[in-house]
Coordinates of C-alpha atoms in Angstrom, one line a residue:
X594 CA -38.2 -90.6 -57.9
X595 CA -40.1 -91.0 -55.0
X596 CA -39.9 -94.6 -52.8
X597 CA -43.5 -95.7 -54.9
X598 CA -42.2 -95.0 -57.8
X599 CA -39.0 -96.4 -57.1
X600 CA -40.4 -99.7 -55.6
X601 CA -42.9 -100.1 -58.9
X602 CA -39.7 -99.7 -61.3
X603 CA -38.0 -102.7 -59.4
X604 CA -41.2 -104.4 -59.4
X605 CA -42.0 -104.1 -63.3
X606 CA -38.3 -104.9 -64.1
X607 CA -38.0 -108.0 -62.2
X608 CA -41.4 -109.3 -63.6
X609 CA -39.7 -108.6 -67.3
X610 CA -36.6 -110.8 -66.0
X611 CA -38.8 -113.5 -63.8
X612 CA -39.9 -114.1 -67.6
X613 CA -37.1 -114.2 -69.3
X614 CA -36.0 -116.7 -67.1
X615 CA -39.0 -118.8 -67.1
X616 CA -38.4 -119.4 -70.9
X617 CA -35.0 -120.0 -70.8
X618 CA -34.7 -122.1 -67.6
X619 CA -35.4 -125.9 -67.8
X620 CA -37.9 -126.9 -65.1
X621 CA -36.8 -129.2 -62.3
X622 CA -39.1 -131.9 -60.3
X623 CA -39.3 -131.6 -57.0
X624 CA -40.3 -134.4 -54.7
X625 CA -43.7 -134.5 -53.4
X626 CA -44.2 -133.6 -50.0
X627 CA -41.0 -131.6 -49.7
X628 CA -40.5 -128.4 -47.6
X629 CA -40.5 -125.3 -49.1
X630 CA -37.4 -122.7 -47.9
X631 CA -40.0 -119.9 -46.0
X632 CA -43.2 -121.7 -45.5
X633 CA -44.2 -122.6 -42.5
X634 CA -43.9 -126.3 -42.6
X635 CA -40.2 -126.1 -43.4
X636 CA -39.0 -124.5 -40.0
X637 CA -40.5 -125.3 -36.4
X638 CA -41.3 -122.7 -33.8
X639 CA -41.6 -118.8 -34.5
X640 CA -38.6 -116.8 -36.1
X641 CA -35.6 -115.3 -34.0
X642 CA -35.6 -111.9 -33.9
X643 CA -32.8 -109.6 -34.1
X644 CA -30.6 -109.3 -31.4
X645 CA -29.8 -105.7 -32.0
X646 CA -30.9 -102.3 -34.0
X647 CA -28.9 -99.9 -35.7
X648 CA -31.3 -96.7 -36.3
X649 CA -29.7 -93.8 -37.6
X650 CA -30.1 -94.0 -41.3
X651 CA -33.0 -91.5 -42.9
X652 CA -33.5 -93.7 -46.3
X653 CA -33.2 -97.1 -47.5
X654 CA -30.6 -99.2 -46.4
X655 CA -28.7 -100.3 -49.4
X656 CA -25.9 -102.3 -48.8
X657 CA -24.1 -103.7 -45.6
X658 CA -20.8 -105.1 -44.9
X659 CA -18.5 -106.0 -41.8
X660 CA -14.8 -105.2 -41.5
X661 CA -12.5 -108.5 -41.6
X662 CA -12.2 -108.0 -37.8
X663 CA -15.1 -108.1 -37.2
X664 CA -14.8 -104.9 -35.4
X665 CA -16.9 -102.9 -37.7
X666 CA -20.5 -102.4 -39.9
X667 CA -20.6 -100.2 -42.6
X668 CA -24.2 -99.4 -44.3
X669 CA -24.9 -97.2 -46.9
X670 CA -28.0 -96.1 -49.1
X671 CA -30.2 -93.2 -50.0
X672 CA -32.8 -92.6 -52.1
X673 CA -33.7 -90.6 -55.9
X674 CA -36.6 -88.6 -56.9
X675 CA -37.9 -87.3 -59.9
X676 CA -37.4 -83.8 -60.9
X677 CA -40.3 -81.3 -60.8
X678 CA -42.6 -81.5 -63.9
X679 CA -42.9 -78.3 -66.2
X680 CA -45.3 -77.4 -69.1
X681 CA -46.2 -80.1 -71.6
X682 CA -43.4 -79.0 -74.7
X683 CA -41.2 -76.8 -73.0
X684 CA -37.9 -77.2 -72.2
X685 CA -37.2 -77.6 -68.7
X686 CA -33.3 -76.7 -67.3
X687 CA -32.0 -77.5 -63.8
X688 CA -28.8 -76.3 -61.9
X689 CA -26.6 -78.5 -60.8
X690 CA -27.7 -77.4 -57.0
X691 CA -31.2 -78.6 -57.9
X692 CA -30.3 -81.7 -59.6
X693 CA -28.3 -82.6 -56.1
X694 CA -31.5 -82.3 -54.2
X695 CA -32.6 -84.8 -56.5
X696 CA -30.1 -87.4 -54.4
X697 CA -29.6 -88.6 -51.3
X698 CA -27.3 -90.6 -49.7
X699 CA -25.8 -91.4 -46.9
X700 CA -23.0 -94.0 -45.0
X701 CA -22.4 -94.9 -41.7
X702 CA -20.1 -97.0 -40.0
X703 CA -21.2 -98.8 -36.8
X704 CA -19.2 -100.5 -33.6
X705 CA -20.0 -104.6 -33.9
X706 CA -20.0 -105.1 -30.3
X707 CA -21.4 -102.2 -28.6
X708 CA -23.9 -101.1 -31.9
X709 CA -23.0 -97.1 -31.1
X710 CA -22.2 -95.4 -34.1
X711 CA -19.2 -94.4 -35.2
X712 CA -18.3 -92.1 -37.9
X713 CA -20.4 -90.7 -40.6
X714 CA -18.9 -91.6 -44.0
X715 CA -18.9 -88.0 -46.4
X716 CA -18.9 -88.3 -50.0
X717 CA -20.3 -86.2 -53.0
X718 CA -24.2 -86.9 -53.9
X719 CA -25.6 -90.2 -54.6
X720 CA -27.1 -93.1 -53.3
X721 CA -24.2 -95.0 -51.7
X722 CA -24.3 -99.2 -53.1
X723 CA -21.8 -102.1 -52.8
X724 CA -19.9 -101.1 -49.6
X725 CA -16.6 -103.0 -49.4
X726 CA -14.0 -102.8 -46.5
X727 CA -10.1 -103.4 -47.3
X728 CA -8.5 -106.5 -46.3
X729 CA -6.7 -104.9 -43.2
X730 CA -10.1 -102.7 -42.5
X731 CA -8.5 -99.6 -42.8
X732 CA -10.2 -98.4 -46.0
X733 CA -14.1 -98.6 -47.0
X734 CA -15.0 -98.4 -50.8
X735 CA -18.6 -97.8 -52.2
X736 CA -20.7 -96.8 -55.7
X737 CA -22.3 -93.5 -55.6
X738 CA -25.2 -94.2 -57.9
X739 CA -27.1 -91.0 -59.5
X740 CA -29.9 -90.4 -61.1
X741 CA -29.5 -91.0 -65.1
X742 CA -31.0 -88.0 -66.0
X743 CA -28.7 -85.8 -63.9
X744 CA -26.1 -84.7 -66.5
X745 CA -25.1 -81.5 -64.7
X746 CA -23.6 -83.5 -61.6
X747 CA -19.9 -84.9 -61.5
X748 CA -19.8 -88.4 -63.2
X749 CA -20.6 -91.3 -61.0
X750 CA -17.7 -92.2 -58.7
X751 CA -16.4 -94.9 -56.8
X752 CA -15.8 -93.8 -53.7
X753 CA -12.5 -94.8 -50.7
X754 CA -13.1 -93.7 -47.3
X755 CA -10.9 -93.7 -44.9
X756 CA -12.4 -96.1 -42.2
X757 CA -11.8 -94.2 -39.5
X758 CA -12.0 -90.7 -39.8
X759 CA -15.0 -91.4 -42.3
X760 CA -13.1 -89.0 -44.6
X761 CA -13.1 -89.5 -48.7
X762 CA -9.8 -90.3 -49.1
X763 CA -9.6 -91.3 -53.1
X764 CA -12.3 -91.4 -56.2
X765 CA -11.9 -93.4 -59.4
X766 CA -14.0 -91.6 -61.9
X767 CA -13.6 -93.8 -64.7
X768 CA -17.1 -95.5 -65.2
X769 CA -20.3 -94.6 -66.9
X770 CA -23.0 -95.9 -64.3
X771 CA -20.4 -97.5 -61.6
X772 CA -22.7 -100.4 -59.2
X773 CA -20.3 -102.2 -57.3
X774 CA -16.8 -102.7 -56.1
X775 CA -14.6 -105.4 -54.0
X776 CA -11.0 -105.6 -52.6
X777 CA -8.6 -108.3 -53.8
X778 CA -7.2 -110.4 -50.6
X779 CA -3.3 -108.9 -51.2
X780 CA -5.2 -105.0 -50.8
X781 CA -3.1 -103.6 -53.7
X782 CA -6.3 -104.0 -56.2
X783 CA -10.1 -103.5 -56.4
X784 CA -12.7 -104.6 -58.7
X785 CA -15.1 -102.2 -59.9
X786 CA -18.2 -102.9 -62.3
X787 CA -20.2 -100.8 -64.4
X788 CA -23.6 -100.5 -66.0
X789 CA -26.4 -99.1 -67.5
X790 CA -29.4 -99.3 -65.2
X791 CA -28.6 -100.0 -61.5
X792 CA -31.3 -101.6 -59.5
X793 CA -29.4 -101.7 -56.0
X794 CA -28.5 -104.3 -53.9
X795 CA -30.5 -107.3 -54.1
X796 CA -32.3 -107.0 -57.0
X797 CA -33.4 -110.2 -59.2
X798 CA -30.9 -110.8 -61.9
X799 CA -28.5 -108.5 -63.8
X800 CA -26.3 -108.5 -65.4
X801 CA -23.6 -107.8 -62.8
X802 CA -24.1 -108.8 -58.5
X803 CA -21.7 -109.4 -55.7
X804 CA -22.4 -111.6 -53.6
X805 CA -20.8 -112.0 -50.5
X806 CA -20.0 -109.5 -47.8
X807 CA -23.2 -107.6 -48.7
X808 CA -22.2 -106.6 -51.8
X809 CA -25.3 -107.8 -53.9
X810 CA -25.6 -104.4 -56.3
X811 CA -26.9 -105.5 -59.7
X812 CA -27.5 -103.9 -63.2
X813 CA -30.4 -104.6 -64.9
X814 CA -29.6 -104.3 -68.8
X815 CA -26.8 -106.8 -70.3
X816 CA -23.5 -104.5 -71.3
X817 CA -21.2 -102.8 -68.8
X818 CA -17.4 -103.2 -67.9
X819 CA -15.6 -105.2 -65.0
X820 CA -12.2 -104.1 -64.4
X821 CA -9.2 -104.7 -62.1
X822 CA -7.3 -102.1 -60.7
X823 CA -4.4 -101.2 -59.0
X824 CA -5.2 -99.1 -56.0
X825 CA -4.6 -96.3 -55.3
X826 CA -3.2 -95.8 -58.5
X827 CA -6.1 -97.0 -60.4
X828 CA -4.1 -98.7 -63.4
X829 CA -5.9 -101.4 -65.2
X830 CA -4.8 -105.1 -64.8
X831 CA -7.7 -107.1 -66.4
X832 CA -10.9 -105.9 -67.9
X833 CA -13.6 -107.7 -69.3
X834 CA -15.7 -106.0 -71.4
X835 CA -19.7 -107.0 -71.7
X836 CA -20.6 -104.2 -74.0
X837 CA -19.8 -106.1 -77.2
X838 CA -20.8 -110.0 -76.0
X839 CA -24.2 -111.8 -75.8
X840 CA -24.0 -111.3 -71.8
X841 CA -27.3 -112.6 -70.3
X842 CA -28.1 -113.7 -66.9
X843 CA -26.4 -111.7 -64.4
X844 CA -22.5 -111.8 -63.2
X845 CA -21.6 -112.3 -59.9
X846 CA -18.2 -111.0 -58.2
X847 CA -16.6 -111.8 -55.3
X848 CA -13.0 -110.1 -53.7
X849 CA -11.3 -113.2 -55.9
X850 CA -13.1 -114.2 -58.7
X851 CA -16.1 -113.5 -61.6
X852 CA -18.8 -115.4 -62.7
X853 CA -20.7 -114.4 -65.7
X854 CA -22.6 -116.0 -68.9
X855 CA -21.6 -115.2 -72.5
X856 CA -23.6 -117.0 -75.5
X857 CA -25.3 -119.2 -72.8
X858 CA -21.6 -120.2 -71.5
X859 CA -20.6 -119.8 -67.9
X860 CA -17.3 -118.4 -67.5
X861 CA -15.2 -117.7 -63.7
X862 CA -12.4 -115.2 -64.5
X863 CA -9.6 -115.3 -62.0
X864 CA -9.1 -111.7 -60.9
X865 CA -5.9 -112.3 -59.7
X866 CA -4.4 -114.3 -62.6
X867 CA -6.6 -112.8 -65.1
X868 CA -7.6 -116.6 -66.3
X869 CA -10.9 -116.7 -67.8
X870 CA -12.2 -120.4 -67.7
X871 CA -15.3 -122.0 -69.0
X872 CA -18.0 -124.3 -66.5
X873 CA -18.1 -127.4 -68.9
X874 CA -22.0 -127.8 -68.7
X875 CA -24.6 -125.5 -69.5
X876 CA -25.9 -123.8 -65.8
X877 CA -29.8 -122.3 -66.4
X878 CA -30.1 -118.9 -66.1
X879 CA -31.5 -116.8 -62.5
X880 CA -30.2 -115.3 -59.7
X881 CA -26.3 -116.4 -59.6
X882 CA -23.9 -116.7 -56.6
X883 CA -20.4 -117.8 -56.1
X884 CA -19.0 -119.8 -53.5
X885 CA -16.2 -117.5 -51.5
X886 CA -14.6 -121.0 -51.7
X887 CA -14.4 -120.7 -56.0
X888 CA -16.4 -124.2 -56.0
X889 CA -19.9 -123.7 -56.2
X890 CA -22.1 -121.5 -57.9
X891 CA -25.9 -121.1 -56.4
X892 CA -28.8 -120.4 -59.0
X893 CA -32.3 -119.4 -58.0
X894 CA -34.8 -119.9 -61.2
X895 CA -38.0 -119.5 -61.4
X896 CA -40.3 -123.1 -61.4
X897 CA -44.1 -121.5 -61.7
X898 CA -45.5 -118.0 -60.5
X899 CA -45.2 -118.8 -56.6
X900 CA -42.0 -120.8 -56.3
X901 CA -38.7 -120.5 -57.4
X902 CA -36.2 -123.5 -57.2
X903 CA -32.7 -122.9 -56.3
X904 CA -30.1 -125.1 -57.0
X905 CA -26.3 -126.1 -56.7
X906 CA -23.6 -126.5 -59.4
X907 CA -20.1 -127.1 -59.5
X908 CA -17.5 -124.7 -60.8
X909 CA -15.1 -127.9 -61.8
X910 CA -17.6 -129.7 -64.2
X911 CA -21.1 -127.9 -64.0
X912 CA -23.0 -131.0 -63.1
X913 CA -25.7 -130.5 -60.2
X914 CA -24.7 -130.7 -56.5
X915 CA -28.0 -132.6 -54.7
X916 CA -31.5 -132.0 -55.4
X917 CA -33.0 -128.6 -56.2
X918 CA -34.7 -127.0 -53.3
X919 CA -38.3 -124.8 -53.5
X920 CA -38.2 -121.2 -52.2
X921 CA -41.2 -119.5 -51.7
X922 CA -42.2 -116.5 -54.4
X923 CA -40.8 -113.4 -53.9
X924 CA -39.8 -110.4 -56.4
X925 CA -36.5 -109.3 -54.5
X926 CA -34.4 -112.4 -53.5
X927 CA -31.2 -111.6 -51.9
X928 CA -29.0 -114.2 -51.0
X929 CA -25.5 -114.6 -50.1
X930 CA -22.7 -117.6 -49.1
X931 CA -21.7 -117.8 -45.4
X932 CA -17.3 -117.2 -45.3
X933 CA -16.8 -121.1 -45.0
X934 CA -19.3 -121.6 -48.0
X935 CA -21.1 -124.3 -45.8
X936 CA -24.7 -122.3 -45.7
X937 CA -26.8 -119.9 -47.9
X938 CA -28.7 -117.1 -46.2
X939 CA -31.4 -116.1 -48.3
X940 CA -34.9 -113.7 -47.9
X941 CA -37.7 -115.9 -49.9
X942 CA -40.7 -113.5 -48.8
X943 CA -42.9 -111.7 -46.2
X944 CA -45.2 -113.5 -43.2
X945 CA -47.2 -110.9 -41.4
X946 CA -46.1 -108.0 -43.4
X947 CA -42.2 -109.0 -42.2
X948 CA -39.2 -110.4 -44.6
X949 CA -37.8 -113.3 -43.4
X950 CA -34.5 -114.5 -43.6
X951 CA -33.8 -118.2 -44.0
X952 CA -30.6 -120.0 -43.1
X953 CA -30.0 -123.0 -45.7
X954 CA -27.4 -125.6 -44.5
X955 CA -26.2 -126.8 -48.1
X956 CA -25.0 -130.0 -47.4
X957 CA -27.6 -131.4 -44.8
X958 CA -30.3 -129.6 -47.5
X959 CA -32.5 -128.3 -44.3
X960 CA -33.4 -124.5 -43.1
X961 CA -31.8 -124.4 -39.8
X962 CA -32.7 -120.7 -38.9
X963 CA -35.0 -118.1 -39.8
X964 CA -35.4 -114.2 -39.0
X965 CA -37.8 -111.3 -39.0
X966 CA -38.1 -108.2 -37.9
X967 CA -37.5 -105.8 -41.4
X968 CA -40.5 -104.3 -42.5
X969 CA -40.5 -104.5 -46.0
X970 CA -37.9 -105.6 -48.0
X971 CA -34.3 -106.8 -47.3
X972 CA -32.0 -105.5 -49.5
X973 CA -28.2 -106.5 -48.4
X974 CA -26.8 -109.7 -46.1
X975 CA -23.2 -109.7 -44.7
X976 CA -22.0 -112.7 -42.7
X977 CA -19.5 -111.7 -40.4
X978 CA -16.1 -113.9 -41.2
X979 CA -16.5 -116.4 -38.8
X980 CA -20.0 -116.7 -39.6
X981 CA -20.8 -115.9 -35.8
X982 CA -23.3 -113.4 -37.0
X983 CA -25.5 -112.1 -40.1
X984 CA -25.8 -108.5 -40.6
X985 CA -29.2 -107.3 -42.8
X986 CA -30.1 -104.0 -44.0
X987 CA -33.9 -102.8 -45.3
X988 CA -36.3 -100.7 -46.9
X989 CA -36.9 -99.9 -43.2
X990 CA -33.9 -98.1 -42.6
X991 CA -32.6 -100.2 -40.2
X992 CA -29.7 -102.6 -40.0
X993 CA -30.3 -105.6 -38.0
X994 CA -27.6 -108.0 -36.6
X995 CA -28.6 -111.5 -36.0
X996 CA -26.6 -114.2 -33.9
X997 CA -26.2 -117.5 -36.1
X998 CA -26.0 -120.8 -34.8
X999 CA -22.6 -122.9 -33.9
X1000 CA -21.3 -124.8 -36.2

């Protein structure tokens, strides 16, 4: 699948899902005269640009994250082509050489403070999603997503690196169509989540997204697994399985918790406890994030064709935190909490053929910085843990680091 290809398949399946959620989602007033999150009467003066560059990557860049030290950068990505067309009727048969060529990927891990590289990250083929560094920093884990139709190559894996060397130090092989995967705080267990129909990071609903630290991989059809595990052993702990439920919306997980929607019901599963608890009101559907604090859960929805409306609820007793705010239209929204879960950074759109990347303080309800510099689209946001800095990756095979304002 070539990046036109690849960038019309995201493009018809979000419309599909920006649908969807039209219907389903109630529409909410907004106030007349009020700014819009990416236009250019809600933010005075031009964007900030990026105060450094990391180049290196030949393809996408996928997903980002940033050690707990904040020592560290790991990005990963790649890219999936279609294989070569035969005769109309005939059978066409590949080796599993050829059907590697098919996928690409690639990982690198990058110094914070002086942006030179530092290892290259090795791993079997396939396009590297939801990176994820270990509570002490020592270990990185990541998805290796591969082409569905590449059934003579090793099932999909989630991948552990060893953070220094770069070197694959374990693989847990136990997924159809792995998309993302998170440490617990203690280190001694991961989350993993699997899926049909991966769409990357970023990508407008799912049914599964992580949301903080970068990890914003989703999967587009309702059904897949979410598991705890033991690591390294790999023993499951907890395991909630979507296959069999009414699953719509997408699920969000973070390194502590799950939010997901079953029959219209919005549950937060406990990954540590394995308590599954229900949001007492009913939360419209769209692109779902949860507070690293457990407290709030962010929705974007759709209002008309060029706005979206994003809104705050609480986990406690699901009633609405403040007014809803307008974003600007856009078909790939990423967003993700800062570490203290005071501000949402979020990409609404494009201005002169650049994404921008807004900086919402929640509780004050005003866009208190904005960035550009990516051509084309953002697909992964990591705030460092003190929220000194953001960290983006793009379609424009960069990653950009951006210095946030003090709080």
């Amino acid at each position: 699948m070539n990046r036109l290809q690849y960038d019309l398949w995201k493009t018809s399946l979000a419309a599909l899902v920006l649908l969807q959620v039209h219907v389903a989602t109630p529409l909410f007033a907004q106030e007349p005269n009020e700014p819009t999150i990416g236009s250019q009467e809600s933010f005075a003066g031009p964007p900030t640009q990026a105060t450094q560059i990391l180049r290196g990557h030949l393809y996408s860049v996928e997903t980002v994250a940033i050690s707990p030290d904040r020592t560290t950068i790991a990005s990963g990505g790649g890219m999936s082509k279609l294989p070569r067309t035969g005769k109309p009727g005939v059978v066409q048969s590949f080796t599993v050489k050829e059907l590697q060529a098919l996928t690409k990927g690639e990982a690198i891990t990058w110094d914070l403070k002086s942006t030179k590289r530092k290892a290259t990250l090795t791993q079997p083929p396939g396009v590297v999603i939801g990176l994820s560094f270990s509570p002490n920093g020592n270990v990185i884990g990541g998805c290796l997503h591969n082409p569905p139709f590449a059934d003579g190559l090793p099932k999909p894996a989630v991948v552990f690196w060893d953070a220094t060397k770069g070197k694959p130090a374990r693989q847990y092989m136990g997924l159809t169509e792995p998309t993302a995967m998170a440490f617990l705080p203690d280190g001694m267990s991961v989350i993993v989540a699997d899926g049909k129909t991966a769409i990357f990071d970023g990508g407008f609903s799912g049914p599964v997204a992580f949301g903080d630290f970068g990890k914003n991989a989703v999967v587009r059809q309702p059904g897949g697994v979410i598991r705890v595990l033991e690591y390294p052993a790999f023993t499951v702990s907890h395991e909630i399985d979507l296959r069999k439920v009414n699953c719509t919306s997408n699920v969000h997980i973070d390194p502590m918790r799950v939010a997901y929607k079953q029959d219209q019901k919005t549950h937060v599963f406990d990954a540590a406890t394995g308590r599954d608890a229900i949001v007492p009101a009913e939360i419209p559907n769209g692109h779902m994030r949860l507070s690293p604090d457990g407290k709030v859960i962010a929705i974007l929805c759709e209002k008309v064709a060029d706005k979206h409306l994003l809104q705050f609820f609480s986990v406690e007793n699901g009633a609405a935190i403040g007014k809803p705010a307008a974003v600007i239209a856009t078909w790939e929204p990423t967003m993700t909490f800062s570490s203290d879960s005071r501000w949402l950074a979020l990409t609404p759109g494009w201005a002169n053929d650049e994404s921008l990347i807004c900086l919402w303080d929640i509780a004050n309800r005003q866009e208190i910085a904005r960035f550009a510099g990516h051509k084309g689209g953002v697909n992964s946001l990591a705030f460092a843990s003190d929220d000194s800095v953001l960290v983006s990756g793009g379609d424009d095979k960069t990653v950009k680091i951006w210095k946030l304002p003090a709080k």
